[in-house]
N, CA and C atoms as an extended XYZ file, in Angstrom:
627
Properties=species:S:1:pos:R:3:atomname:S:1:resname:S:1:resid:I:1 pbc="F F F"
N       108.492      191.390       40.747 N   MET     1
C       107.711      190.621       39.776 CA  MET     1
C       107.207      189.343       40.445 C   MET     1
N       105.934      189.011       40.254 N   THR     2
C       105.360      187.791       40.809 CA  THR     2
C       105.284      186.726       39.727 C   THR     2
N       105.469      185.510       40.167 N   VAL     3
C       105.443      184.394       39.236 CA  VAL     3
C       104.180      183.593       39.454 C   VAL     3
N       103.443      183.365       38.400 N   ASP     4
C       102.209      182.589       38.480 CA  ASP     4
C       102.557      181.101       38.478 C   ASP     4
N       102.336      180.469       39.633 N   THR     5
C       102.689      179.040       39.764 CA  THR     5
C       101.502      178.123       39.576 C   THR     5
N       100.359      178.690       39.198 N   ARG     6
C        99.169      177.850       39.096 CA  ARG     6
C        99.302      176.799       37.994 C   ARG     6
N       100.039      177.169       36.938 N   ALA     7
C       100.202      176.202       35.851 CA  ALA     7
C       100.968      174.975       36.314 C   ALA     7
N       101.903      175.214       37.255 N   VAL     8
C       102.672      174.094       37.777 CA  VAL     8
C       101.865      173.291       38.772 C   VAL     8
N       101.187      173.985       39.679 N   VAL     9
C       100.436      173.308       40.733 CA  VAL     9
C        99.273      172.525       40.178 C   VAL     9
N        98.595      173.091       39.181 N   ASP    10
C        97.369      172.475       38.680 CA  ASP    10
C        97.614      171.451       37.575 C   ASP    10
N        98.886      171.236       37.188 N   THR    11
C        99.167      170.283       36.124 CA  THR    11
C        98.884      168.868       36.594 C   THR    11
N        97.968      168.171       35.943 N   PRO    12
C        97.658      166.807       36.388 CA  PRO    12
C        98.803      165.858       36.092 C   PRO    12
N        98.927      164.782       36.852 N   PRO    13
C        99.978      163.799       36.588 CA  PRO    13
C        99.786      163.148       35.234 C   PRO    13
N       100.874      162.822       34.625 N   ASP    14
C       100.839      162.191       33.315 CA  ASP    14
C       100.338      160.764       33.451 C   ASP    14
N        99.185      160.443       32.860 N   PRO    15
C        98.649      159.081       33.026 CA  PRO    15
C        99.494      158.022       32.353 C   PRO    15
N       100.379      158.450       31.460 N   ALA    16
C       101.206      157.459       30.770 CA  ALA    16
C       102.302      156.907       31.656 C   ALA    16
N       102.695      157.666       32.708 N   VAL    17
C       103.792      157.233       33.570 CA  VAL    17
C       103.469      155.939       34.298 C   VAL    17
N       102.291      155.815       34.963 N   PRO    18
C       101.960      154.533       35.597 CA  PRO    18
C       101.912      153.387       34.600 C   PRO    18
N       101.439      153.659       33.354 N   ASP    19
C       101.366      152.606       32.351 CA  ASP    19
C       102.755      152.087       32.019 C   ASP    19
N       103.708      153.014       31.861 N   VAL    20
C       105.072      152.619       31.543 CA  VAL    20
C       105.676      151.823       32.682 C   VAL    20
N       105.462      152.303       33.916 N   ARG    21
C       106.041      151.620       35.066 CA  ARG    21
C       105.440      150.237       35.256 C   ARG    21
N       104.128      150.124       35.123 N   SER    22
C       103.501      148.815       35.279 CA  SER    22
C       103.951      147.864       34.181 C   SER    22
N       104.144      148.387       32.974 N   GLY    23
C       104.652      147.550       31.894 CA  GLY    23
C       106.045      147.035       32.178 C   GLY    23
N       106.875      147.881       32.787 N   ARG    24
C       108.228      147.449       33.138 CA  ARG    24
C       108.203      146.372       34.204 C   ARG    24
N       107.330      146.528       35.177 N   VAL    25
C       107.222      145.530       36.245 CA  VAL    25
C       106.772      144.188       35.674 C   VAL    25
N       105.728      144.211       34.857 N   VAL    26
C       105.222      142.974       34.263 CA  VAL    26
C       106.286      142.336       33.378 C   VAL    26
N       106.972      143.155       32.590 N   GLY    27
C       108.012      142.630       31.712 CA  GLY    27
C       109.151      141.979       32.485 C   GLY    27
N       109.583      142.633       33.563 N   ALA    28
C       110.674      142.084       34.370 CA  ALA    28
C       110.267      140.774       35.019 C   ALA    28
N       109.051      140.707       35.546 N   LEU    29
C       108.603      139.499       36.221 CA  LEU    29
C       108.321      138.375       35.223 C   LEU    29
N       107.849      138.723       34.026 N   ALA    30
C       107.667      137.709       32.992 CA  ALA    30
C       109.018      137.123       32.584 C   ALA    30
N       110.020      137.981       32.471 N   PHE    31
C       111.373      137.521       32.152 CA  PHE    31
C       111.911      136.628       33.265 C   PHE    31
N       111.584      136.979       34.515 N   ALA    32
C       112.018      136.165       35.654 CA  ALA    32
C       111.412      134.767       35.577 C   ALA    32
N       110.115      134.707       35.302 N   GLY    33
C       109.467      133.407       35.187 CA  GLY    33
C       110.012      132.591       34.042 C   GLY    33
N       110.281      133.252       32.925 N   MET    34
C       110.819      132.555       31.765 CA  MET    34
C       112.216      132.001       32.045 C   MET    34
N       113.029      132.797       32.741 N   THR    35
C       114.388      132.357       33.057 CA  THR    35
C       114.377      131.155       33.992 C   THR    35
N       113.533      131.221       35.021 N   ALA    36
C       113.447      130.107       35.967 CA  ALA    36
C       112.961      128.837       35.279 C   ALA    36
N       111.952      128.973       34.418 N   ALA    37
C       111.433      127.799       33.719 CA  ALA    37
C       112.439      127.266       32.703 C   ALA    37
N       113.209      128.161       32.122 N   PHE    38
C       114.226      127.764       31.141 CA  PHE    38
C       115.235      126.785       31.748 C   PHE    38
N       115.605      127.022       33.002 N   THR    39
C       116.602      126.168       33.639 CA  THR    39
C       116.088      124.751       33.887 C   THR    39
N       114.771      124.579       33.873 N   GLN    40
C       114.215      123.261       34.168 CA  GLN    40
C       114.427      122.274       33.028 C   GLN    40
N       114.516      122.778       31.792 N   THR    41
C       114.498      121.877       30.632 CA  THR    41
C       115.793      121.884       29.815 C   THR    41
N       116.797      122.612       30.247 N   ILE    42
C       117.965      122.782       29.387 CA  ILE    42
C       118.774      121.496       29.184 C   ILE    42
N       118.636      120.524       30.077 N   LEU    43
C       119.411      119.287       29.931 CA  LEU    43
C       118.618      118.138       29.323 C   LEU    43
N       117.339      118.330       29.108 N   ILE    44
C       116.511      117.228       28.601 CA  ILE    44
C       116.982      116.718       27.237 C   ILE    44
N       117.383      117.590       26.286 N   PRO    45
C       117.828      117.057       24.994 CA  PRO    45
C       119.059      116.153       25.071 C   PRO    45
N       119.880      116.304       26.105 N   ILE    46
C       121.082      115.463       26.206 CA  ILE    46
C       120.999      114.518       27.404 C   ILE    46
N       119.793      114.290       27.896 N   GLN    47
C       119.650      113.425       29.061 CA  GLN    47
C       120.211      112.029       28.800 C   GLN    47
N       119.992      111.505       27.594 N   GLY    48
C       120.498      110.178       27.270 CA  GLY    48
C       122.007      110.109       27.157 C   GLY    48
N       122.652      111.246       26.947 N   GLU    49
C       124.105      111.284       26.810 CA  GLU    49
C       124.822      111.554       28.130 C   GLU    49
N       124.077      111.919       29.164 N   LEU    50
C       124.704      112.293       30.436 CA  LEU    50
C       125.544      111.181       31.060 C   LEU    50
N       125.109      109.910       31.026 N   PRO    51
C       125.976      108.871       31.612 CA  PRO    51
C       127.368      108.834       30.985 C   PRO    51
N       127.426      109.022       29.682 N   GLN    52
C       128.726      109.026       29.020 CA  GLN    52
C       129.491      110.303       29.308 C   GLN    52
N       128.794      111.447       29.306 N   LEU    53
C       129.463      112.727       29.532 CA  LEU    53
C       130.016      112.844       30.949 C   LEU    53
N       129.306      112.236       31.906 N   LEU    54
C       129.680      112.376       33.312 CA  LEU    54
C       130.342      111.118       33.866 C   LEU    54
N       130.452      110.088       33.053 N   ASP    55
C       131.037      108.819       33.496 CA  ASP    55
C       130.309      108.303       34.736 C   ASP    55
N       128.993      108.223       34.602 N   ALA    56
C       128.159      107.795       35.727 CA  ALA    56
C       127.054      106.896       35.195 C   ALA    56
N       126.345      106.258       36.108 N   SER    57
C       125.243      105.378       35.711 CA  SER    57
C       124.017      106.207       35.348 C   SER    57
N       123.101      105.598       34.629 N   SER    58
C       121.876      106.294       34.248 CA  SER    58
C       121.031      106.639       35.468 C   SER    58
N       121.089      105.803       36.490 N   GLY    59
C       120.358      106.103       37.715 CA  GLY    59
C       120.885      107.349       38.413 C   GLY    59
N       122.204      107.518       38.405 N   GLN    60
C       122.792      108.712       39.012 CA  GLN    60
C       122.471      109.968       38.202 C   GLN    60
N       122.599      109.862       36.895 N   THR    61
C       122.356      111.047       36.066 CA  THR    61
C       120.882      111.437       36.034 C   THR    61
N       119.992      110.485       36.342 N   ALA    62
C       118.573      110.833       36.403 CA  ALA    62
C       118.314      111.888       37.473 C   ALA    62
N       119.138      111.903       38.522 N   TRP    63
C       118.977      112.903       39.577 CA  TRP    63
C       119.306      114.314       39.092 C   TRP    63
N       120.071      114.414       38.024 N   VAL    64
C       120.371      115.737       37.474 CA  VAL    64
C       119.096      116.437       37.021 C   VAL    64
N       118.143      115.654       36.526 N   ILE    65
C       116.854      116.208       36.108 CA  ILE    65
C       115.889      116.281       37.285 C   ILE    65
N       115.851      115.228       38.085 N   THR    66
C       114.854      115.131       39.154 CA  THR    66
C       115.092      116.136       40.265 C   THR    66
N       116.342      116.389       40.624 N   ILE    67
C       116.639      117.233       41.780 CA  ILE    67
C       116.122      118.655       41.593 C   ILE    67
N       116.147      119.153       40.363 N   THR    68
C       115.664      120.506       40.114 CA  THR    68
C       114.171      120.608       40.390 C   THR    68
N       113.416      119.616       39.928 N   LEU    69
C       111.973      119.615       40.151 CA  LEU    69
C       111.643      119.429       41.625 C   LEU    69
N       112.406      118.564       42.297 N   LEU    70
C       112.161      118.298       43.716 CA  LEU    70
C       112.404      119.540       44.563 C   LEU    70
N       113.541      120.193       44.337 N   VAL    71
C       113.861      121.401       45.103 CA  VAL    71
C       112.865      122.506       44.799 C   VAL    71
N       112.453      122.633       43.545 N   ALA    72
C       111.478      123.661       43.181 CA  ALA    72
C       110.158      123.438       43.912 C   ALA    72
N       109.721      122.177       44.004 N   ALA    73
C       108.460      121.876       44.692 CA  ALA    73
C       108.537      122.223       46.170 C   ALA    73
N       109.703      122.057       46.775 N   ILE    74
C       109.865      122.358       48.199 CA  ILE    74
C       110.006      123.857       48.445 C   ILE    74
N       110.789      124.522       47.607 N   CYS    75
C       111.136      125.922       47.865 CA  CYS    75
C       110.068      126.921       47.432 C   CYS    75
N       109.213      126.529       46.489 N   THR    76
C       108.220      127.485       45.980 CA  THR    76
C       107.285      127.988       47.074 C   THR    76
N       106.654      127.120       47.882 N   PRO    77
C       105.791      127.661       48.955 CA  PRO    77
C       106.581      128.366       50.055 C   PRO    77
N       107.804      127.900       50.315 N   ILE    78
C       108.618      128.542       51.353 CA  ILE    78
C       109.012      129.951       50.943 C   ILE    78
N       109.308      130.146       49.667 N   SER    79
C       109.720      131.466       49.203 CA  SER    79
C       108.613      132.491       49.373 C   SER    79
N       107.368      132.071       49.179 N   GLY    80
C       106.256      132.993       49.382 CA  GLY    80
C       106.177      133.472       50.824 C   GLY    80
N       106.367      132.570       51.772 N   LYS    81
C       106.347      132.940       53.190 CA  LYS    81
C       107.507      133.856       53.529 C   LYS    81
N       108.700      133.557       53.003 N   LEU    82
C       109.859      134.407       53.251 CA  LEU    82
C       109.650      135.798       52.658 C   LEU    82
N       108.974      135.854       51.510 N   GLY    83
C       108.686      137.147       50.909 CA  GLY    83
C       107.785      137.999       51.782 C   GLY    83
N       106.804      137.373       52.418 N   ASP    84
C       105.927      138.110       53.335 CA  ASP    84
C       106.696      138.609       54.563 C   ASP    84
N       107.686      137.850       54.991 N   MET    85
C       108.415      138.195       56.211 CA  MET    85
C       109.510      139.235       55.969 C   MET    85
N       110.230      139.110       54.847 N   TYR    86
C       111.428      139.926       54.651 CA  TYR    86
C       111.396      140.822       53.420 C   TYR    86
N       110.303      140.792       52.678 N   GLY    87
C       110.204      141.632       51.492 CA  GLY    87
C       110.284      140.809       50.225 C   GLY    87
N       109.320      140.976       49.368 N   LYS    88
C       109.215      140.124       48.181 CA  LYS    88
C       110.356      140.353       47.215 C   LYS    88
N       110.689      141.617       46.962 N   ARG    89
C       111.781      141.886       46.028 CA  ARG    89
C       113.118      141.392       46.591 C   ARG    89
N       113.314      141.566       47.863 N   ARG    90
C       114.568      141.133       48.482 CA  ARG    90
C       114.736      139.613       48.339 C   ARG    90
N       113.683      138.879       48.614 N   ILE    91
C       113.760      137.423       48.514 CA  ILE    91
C       113.871      136.998       47.051 C   ILE    91
N       113.171      137.680       46.156 N   ALA    92
C       113.264      137.343       44.733 CA  ALA    92
C       114.690      137.502       44.229 C   ALA    92
N       115.340      138.588       44.612 N   LEU    93
C       116.729      138.800       44.204 CA  LEU    93
C       117.651      137.759       44.833 C   LEU    93
N       117.361      137.361       46.068 N   SER    94
C       118.164      136.320       46.714 CA  SER    94
C       118.029      134.989       45.978 C   SER    94
N       116.811      134.667       45.563 N   LEU    95
C       116.597      133.421       44.826 CA  LEU    95
C       117.311      133.444       43.482 C   LEU    95
N       117.298      134.604       42.835 N   LEU    96
C       118.027      134.730       41.571 CA  LEU    96
C       119.532      134.560       41.795 C   LEU    96
N       120.005      135.062       42.933 N   GLY    97
C       121.413      134.870       43.261 CA  GLY    97
C       121.754      133.398       43.435 C   GLY    97
N       120.860      132.651       44.090 N   VAL    98
C       121.082      131.207       44.256 CA  VAL    98
C       121.037      130.506       42.900 C   VAL    98
N       120.105      130.931       42.045 N   LEU    99
C       120.022      130.346       40.703 CA  LEU    99
C       121.321      130.578       39.931 C   LEU    99
N       121.867      131.790       40.011 N   MET   100
C       123.133      132.079       39.325 CA  MET   100
C       124.275      131.240       39.901 C   MET   100
N       124.299      131.115       41.231 N   LEU   101
C       125.327      130.291       41.864 CA  LEU   101
C       125.238      128.851       41.386 C   LEU   101
N       124.027      128.315       41.359 N   GLY   102
C       123.847      126.954       40.886 CA  GLY   102
C       124.263      126.786       39.438 C   GLY   102
N       123.993      127.794       38.619 N   SER   103
C       124.380      127.731       37.211 CA  SER   103
C       125.897      127.700       37.064 C   SER   103
N       126.590      128.498       37.870 N   VAL   104
C       128.051      128.525       37.809 CA  VAL   104
C       128.629      127.197       38.298 C   VAL   104
N       128.067      126.660       39.387 N   VAL   105
C       128.533      125.367       39.897 CA  VAL   105
C       128.356      124.284       38.832 C   VAL   105
N       127.191      124.281       38.176 N   ALA   106
C       126.938      123.287       37.138 CA  ALA   106
C       127.858      123.494       35.934 C   ALA   106
N       128.116      124.758       35.593 N   ALA   107
C       128.972      125.052       34.446 CA  ALA   107
C       130.408      124.593       34.677 C   ALA   107
N       130.836      124.570       35.932 N   LEU   108
C       132.210      124.181       36.255 CA  LEU   108
C       132.340      122.698       36.589 C   LEU   108
N       131.242      121.969       36.592 N   SER   109
C       131.264      120.571       37.014 CA  SER   109
C       131.623      119.659       35.852 C   SER   109
N       132.318      118.597       36.179 N   SER   110
C       132.653      117.575       35.189 CA  SER   110
C       132.251      116.187       35.666 C   SER   110
N       131.708      116.110       36.879 N   THR   111
C       131.220      114.844       37.426 CA  THR   111
C       129.783      115.027       37.893 C   THR   111
N       129.148      113.935       38.243 N   VAL   112
C       127.713      113.974       38.470 CA  VAL   112
C       127.333      114.673       39.767 C   VAL   112
N       128.112      114.501       40.834 N   VAL   113
C       127.719      115.069       42.127 CA  VAL   113
C       127.682      116.608       42.110 C   VAL   113
N       128.741      117.286       41.647 N   PRO   114
C       128.653      118.751       41.581 CA  PRO   114
C       127.525      119.231       40.668 C   PRO   114
N       127.263      118.481       39.606 N   LEU   115
C       126.181      118.876       38.708 CA  LEU   115
C       124.829      118.756       39.394 C   LEU   115
N       124.656      117.699       40.184 N   ILE   116
C       123.402      117.552       40.939 CA  ILE   116
C       123.243      118.703       41.928 C   ILE   116
N       124.324      119.079       42.601 N   VAL   117
C       124.266      120.202       43.539 CA  VAL   117
C       123.893      121.487       42.806 C   VAL   117
N       124.542      121.736       41.685 N   GLY   118
C       124.234      122.940       40.918 CA  GLY   118
C       122.803      122.961       40.429 C   GLY   118
N       122.329      121.821       39.969 N   ARG   119
C       120.943      121.757       39.491 CA  ARG   119
C       119.952      121.945       40.634 C   ARG   119
N       120.297      121.450       41.811 N   GLY   120
C       119.434      121.682       42.963 CA  GLY   120
C       119.331      123.160       43.300 C   GLY   120
N       120.463      123.857       43.247 N   LEU   121
C       120.453      125.297       43.501 CA  LEU   121
C       119.653      126.031       42.433 C   LEU   121
N       119.717      125.556       41.201 N   GLN   122
C       118.899      126.166       40.159 CA  GLN   122
C       117.408      126.016       40.465 C   GLN   122
N       117.031      124.899       41.043 N   GLY   123
C       115.631      124.675       41.363 CA  GLY   123
C       115.077      125.688       42.347 C   GLY   123
N       115.960      126.230       43.195 N   VAL   124
C       115.523      127.258       44.149 CA  VAL   124
C       114.961      128.467       43.408 C   VAL   124
N       115.488      128.741       42.218 N   GLY   125
C       115.041      129.910       41.464 CA  GLY   125
C       113.586      129.888       41.071 C   GLY   125
N       112.950      128.726       41.066 N   MET   126
C       111.531      128.664       40.706 CA  MET   126
C       110.655      129.416       41.691 C   MET   126
N       111.199      129.728       42.865 N   GLY   127
C       110.434      130.498       43.838 CA  GLY   127
C       110.112      131.906       43.394 C   GLY   127
N       110.769      132.391       42.343 N   VAL   128
C       110.463      133.745       41.872 CA  VAL   128
C       109.083      133.810       41.230 C   VAL   128
N       108.515      132.685       40.840 N   ILE   129
C       107.203      132.703       40.191 CA  ILE   129
C       106.106      133.171       41.156 C   ILE   129
N       105.912      132.512       42.320 N   PRO   130
C       104.884      133.022       43.234 CA  PRO   130
C       105.216      134.403       43.776 C   PRO   130
N       106.494      134.693       43.966 N   LEU   131
C       106.857      136.027       44.427 CA  LEU   131
C       106.521      137.074       43.371 C   LEU   131
N       106.742      136.742       42.102 N   GLY   132
C       106.404      137.666       41.034 CA  GLY   132
C       104.918      137.960       40.995 C   GLY   132
N       104.100      136.945       41.171 N   ILE   133
C       102.650      137.154       41.183 CA  ILE   133
C       102.240      138.002       42.387 C   ILE   133
N       102.884      137.777       43.530 N   ALA   134
C       102.589      138.584       44.719 CA  ALA   134
C       102.989      140.042       44.511 C   ALA   134
N       104.127      140.267       43.849 N   ILE   135
C       104.559      141.632       43.562 CA  ILE   135
C       103.558      142.314       42.638 C   ILE   135
N       103.032      141.585       41.667 N   LEU   136
C       102.019      142.155       40.775 CA  LEU   136
C       100.788      142.584       41.561 C   LEU   136
N       100.373      141.780       42.529 N   ARG   137
C        99.203      142.124       43.331 CA  ARG   137
C        99.439      143.410       44.128 C   ARG   137
N       100.694      143.649       44.507 N   ASP   138
C       101.012      144.836       45.293 CA  ASP   138
C       101.177      146.087       44.448 C   ASP   138
N       101.474      145.930       43.168 N   THR   139
C       101.862      147.085       42.369 CA  THR   139
C       100.885      147.458       41.260 C   THR   139
N       100.148      146.501       40.716 N   LEU   140
C        99.266      146.798       39.601 CA  LEU   140
C        97.879      147.197       40.076 C   LEU   140
N        97.227      148.015       39.276 N   THR   141
C        95.840      148.369       39.554 CA  THR   141
C        94.946      147.181       39.223 C   THR   141
N        93.730      147.219       39.729 N   ALA   142
C        92.826      146.072       39.587 CA  ALA   142
C        92.538      145.742       38.132 C   ALA   142
N        92.453      146.765       37.271 N   ASP   143
C        92.110      146.513       35.874 CA  ASP   143
C        93.262      145.881       35.094 C   ASP   143
N        94.480      145.948       35.608 N   ARG   144
C        95.631      145.370       34.926 CA  ARG   144
C        96.131      144.084       35.580 C   ARG   144
N        95.602      143.788       36.758 N   LEU   145
C        96.142      142.667       37.525 CA  LEU   145
C        95.925      141.336       36.819 C   LEU   145
N        94.726      141.100       36.310 N   GLY   146
C        94.425      139.816       35.693 CA  GLY   146
C        95.320      139.504       34.510 C   GLY   146
N        95.489      140.477       33.626 N   SER   147
C        96.330      140.252       32.453 CA  SER   147
C        97.794      140.103       32.842 C   SER   147
N        98.232      140.838       33.872 N   GLY   148
C        99.613      140.725       34.328 CA  GLY   148
C        99.914      139.347       34.881 C   GLY   148
N        99.027      138.839       35.721 N   ILE   149
C        99.221      137.504       36.294 CA  ILE   149
C        99.181      136.441       35.199 C   ILE   149
N        98.269      136.600       34.235 N   ALA   150
C        98.180      135.633       33.139 CA  ALA   150
C        99.473      135.594       32.335 C   ALA   150
N       100.053      136.775       32.088 N   LEU   151
C       101.291      136.823       31.310 CA  LEU   151
C       102.443      136.159       32.055 C   LEU   151
N       102.587      136.485       33.338 N   VAL   152
C       103.677      135.902       34.116 CA  VAL   152
C       103.497      134.389       34.240 C   VAL   152
N       102.263      133.942       34.430 N   SER   153
C       102.014      132.498       34.533 CA  SER   153
C       102.319      131.793       33.222 C   SER   153
N       102.022      132.456       32.109 N   ALA   154
C       102.270      131.838       30.805 CA  ALA   154
C       103.752      131.640       30.527 C   ALA   154
N       104.589      132.438       31.180 N   THR   155
C       106.028      132.322       30.924 CA  THR   155
C       106.591      130.985       31.397 C   THR   155
N       105.876      130.300       32.282 N   LEU   156
C       106.334      128.972       32.704 CA  LEU   156
C       106.402      128.028       31.511 C   LEU   156
N       105.324      128.027       30.724 N   GLY   157
C       105.316      127.184       29.546 CA  GLY   157
C       106.256      127.681       28.465 C   GLY   157
N       106.313      129.002       28.289 N   VAL   158
C       107.159      129.573       27.252 CA  VAL   158
C       108.638      129.300       27.551 C   VAL   158
N       109.048      129.559       28.800 N   GLY   159
C       110.440      129.339       29.169 CA  GLY   159
C       110.851      127.883       29.040 C   GLY   159
N       109.965      126.988       29.479 N   GLY   160
C       110.271      125.567       29.350 CA  GLY   160
C       110.352      125.137       27.904 C   GLY   160
N       109.457      125.670       27.072 N   ALA   161
C       109.470      125.312       25.653 CA  ALA   161
C       110.704      125.860       24.948 C   ALA   161
N       111.132      127.054       25.315 N   LEU   162
C       112.327      127.630       24.699 CA  LEU   162
C       113.587      126.873       25.102 C   LEU   162
N       113.564      126.316       26.311 N   GLY   163
C       114.755      125.609       26.783 CA  GLY   163
C       115.118      124.418       25.921 C   GLY   163
N       114.133      123.758       25.354 N   LEU   164
C       114.399      122.552       24.572 CA  LEU   164
C       115.148      122.846       23.268 C   LEU   164
N       114.626      123.715       22.385 N   PRO   165
C       115.371      123.964       21.136 CA  PRO   165
C       116.687      124.697       21.355 C   PRO   165
N       116.701      125.622       22.333 N   ILE   166
C       117.941      126.360       22.588 CA  ILE   166
C       119.031      125.424       23.079 C   ILE   166
N       118.681      124.551       24.022 N   SER   167
C       119.684      123.621       24.543 CA  SER   167
C       120.125      122.633       23.464 C   SER   167
N       119.199      122.217       22.609 N   ALA   168
C       119.573      121.311       21.529 CA  ALA   168
C       120.557      121.984       20.571 C   ALA   168
N       120.300      123.255       20.259 N   PHE   169
C       121.196      123.987       19.360 CA  PHE   169
C       122.566      124.184       19.996 C   PHE   169
N       122.574      124.572       21.277 N   VAL   170
C       123.843      124.848       21.959 CA  VAL   170
C       124.677      123.590       22.063 C   VAL   170
N       124.059      122.493       22.478 N   THR   171
C       124.829      121.254       22.659 CA  THR   171
C       125.300      120.665       21.337 C   THR   171
N       124.617      120.997       20.259 N   GLU   172
C       125.036      120.501       18.948 CA  GLU   172
C       126.263      121.249       18.432 C   GLU   172
N       126.378      122.527       18.793 N   HIS   173
C       127.455      123.355       18.252 CA  HIS   173
C       128.523      123.737       19.272 C   HIS   173
N       128.216      123.582       20.559 N   PHE   174
C       129.157      123.992       21.600 CA  PHE   174
C       129.215      122.921       22.684 C   PHE   174
N       130.081      123.143       23.656 N   ASP   175
C       130.151      122.263       24.819 CA  ASP   175
C       128.893      122.441       25.670 C   ASP   175
N       128.410      121.352       26.268 N   TRP   176
C       127.154      121.420       27.015 CA  TRP   176
C       127.239      122.332       28.230 C   TRP   176
N       128.435      122.611       28.738 N   HIS   177
C       128.564      123.525       29.871 CA  HIS   177
C       128.111      124.953       29.521 C   HIS   177
N       128.116      125.277       28.233 N   VAL   178
C       127.691      126.615       27.805 CA  VAL   178
C       126.244      126.880       28.215 C   VAL   178
N       125.435      125.833       28.305 N   LEU   179
C       124.043      126.003       28.724 CA  LEU   179
C       123.948      126.682       30.088 C   LEU   179
N       124.825      126.299       30.982 N   PHE   180
C       124.764      126.836       32.336 CA  PHE   180
C       125.359      128.237       32.416 C   PHE   180
N       126.359      128.520       31.580 N   TRP   181
C       126.842      129.902       31.522 CA  TRP   181
C       125.750      130.819       30.968 C   TRP   181
N       124.976      130.299       30.016 N   LEU   182
C       123.851      131.069       29.483 CA  LEU   182
C       122.814      131.330       30.567 C   LEU   182
N       122.503      130.307       31.357 N   ALA   183
C       121.543      130.470       32.447 CA  ALA   183
C       122.040      131.469       33.481 C   ALA   183
N       123.343      131.417       33.793 N   ALA   184
C       123.917      132.375       34.741 CA  ALA   184
C       123.838      133.795       34.197 C   ALA   184
N       124.101      133.956       32.894 N   GLY   185
C       124.013      135.275       32.287 CA  GLY   185
C       122.598      135.825       32.305 C   GLY   185
N       121.621      134.966       32.052 N   LEU   186
C       120.224      135.404       32.112 CA  LEU   186
C       119.851      135.844       33.525 C   LEU   186
N       120.305      135.083       34.511 N   GLY   187
C       120.016      135.447       35.897 CA  GLY   187
C       120.652      136.759       36.287 C   GLY   187
N       121.892      136.996       35.840 N   ALA   188
C       122.574      138.248       36.158 CA  ALA   188
C       121.882      139.430       35.502 C   ALA   188
N       121.487      139.259       34.249 N   GLY   189
C       120.775      140.341       33.579 CA  GLY   189
C       119.445      140.632       34.226 C   GLY   189
N       118.762      139.592       34.659 N   LEU   190
C       117.480      139.762       35.316 CA  LEU   190
C       117.617      140.474       36.649 C   LEU   190
N       118.631      140.109       37.431 N   ALA   191
C       118.825      140.722       38.749 CA  ALA   191
C       119.159      142.204       38.653 C   ALA   191
N       119.646      142.652       37.493 N   SER   192
C       120.011      144.056       37.330 CA  SER   192
C       118.840      144.927       36.904 C   SER   192
N       117.696      144.321       36.585 N   LEU   193
C       116.559      145.111       36.122 CA  LEU   193
C       116.007      145.981       37.249 C   LEU   193
N       115.737      147.224       36.942 N   THR   194
C       115.295      148.197       37.946 CA  THR   194
C       114.002      147.802       38.649 C   THR   194
N       112.957      147.318       37.939 N   PRO   195
C       111.713      146.983       38.643 CA  PRO   195
C       111.876      145.940       39.743 C   PRO   195
N       112.911      145.099       39.649 N   LEU   196
C       113.138      144.115       40.702 CA  LEU   196
C       114.003      144.670       41.825 C   LEU   196
N       114.850      145.636       41.506 N   ARG   197
C       115.777      146.164       42.504 CA  ARG   197
C       115.213      147.362       43.251 C   ARG   197
N       114.376      148.154       42.592 N   ASP   198
C       113.926      149.417       43.159 CA  ASP   198
C       112.413      149.408       43.293 C   ASP   198
N       111.870      149.346       44.524 N   PRO   199
C       110.426      149.367       44.702 CA  PRO   199
C       109.787      150.643       44.163 C   PRO   199
N       110.527      151.749       44.115 N   ALA   200
C       109.970      153.010       43.619 CA  ALA   200
C       109.651      152.954       42.142 C   ALA   200
N       110.217      151.962       41.428 N   ALA   201
C       109.957      151.841       40.005 CA  ALA   201
C       108.640      151.155       39.718 C   ALA   201
N       107.992      150.634       40.752 N   ALA   202
C       106.744      149.903       40.547 CA  ALA   202
C       105.596      150.849       40.294 C   ALA   202
N       104.615      150.351       39.590 N   ALA   203
C       103.431      151.170       39.360 CA  ALA   203
C       102.548      151.162       40.597 C   ALA   203
N       101.682      152.174       40.687 N   GLY   204
C       100.769      152.254       41.806 CA  GLY   204
C       101.433      152.848       43.037 C   GLY   204
N       100.665      152.937       44.092 N   SER   205
C       101.153      153.564       45.331 CA  SER   205
C       101.689      152.556       46.322 C   SER   205
N       101.360      151.263       46.144 N   ALA   206
C       101.822      150.254       47.091 CA  ALA   206
C       103.258      149.893       46.778 C   ALA   206
N       103.985      149.492       47.800 N   VAL   207
C       105.369      149.058       47.656 CA  VAL   207
C       105.459      147.641       48.162 C   VAL   207
N       106.029      146.753       47.325 N   ALA   208
C       106.083      145.331       47.665 CA  ALA   208
C       107.307      145.029       48.515 C   ALA   208
N       107.497      145.744       49.585 N   GLU   209
C       108.588      145.468       50.496 CA  GLU   209
C       108.066      145.419       51.926 C   GLU   209
């Protein structure tokens, strides 16, 4: 008996599969941008209380806010270059690992110096933003690229805006260290997402590695 395999050979690829994969990539990278931006603003609602909480001067506690922005400004262009050299997803996951480490250090700190160190490490995580946009350029088709980049870029404002009410609610009802455990949990959940870990999950034929 012969088996007619033409139905299998001639079956066109399902056009919905690339759509699903590209949606997952955009969603994961948007979440990455939101998480990184979230860490920038989580201490602003209690900035005035930090000298009392940390038993430090206002000048010292000001570095808790400033160091994150300073490190982010330095590391963002460097992360893009490292992504070109060693793979965008690999570097993005490494930056998320540093962000989680910084969150844990900050969560365990009770004085100003360890908190400044932890916040500086959190600032490294902002490098996932340009890497995310670069990954989109490698994986999305031309007709989806513009909207994908716009969405990921918009998460900077969304994540920063969410950080303010969330941190205000958390600090009102819980210990302020919970903010950093929350940031660490977000980073861990983000690092486990398949589109960031597995290049084969990306849409299109290009691989961002």
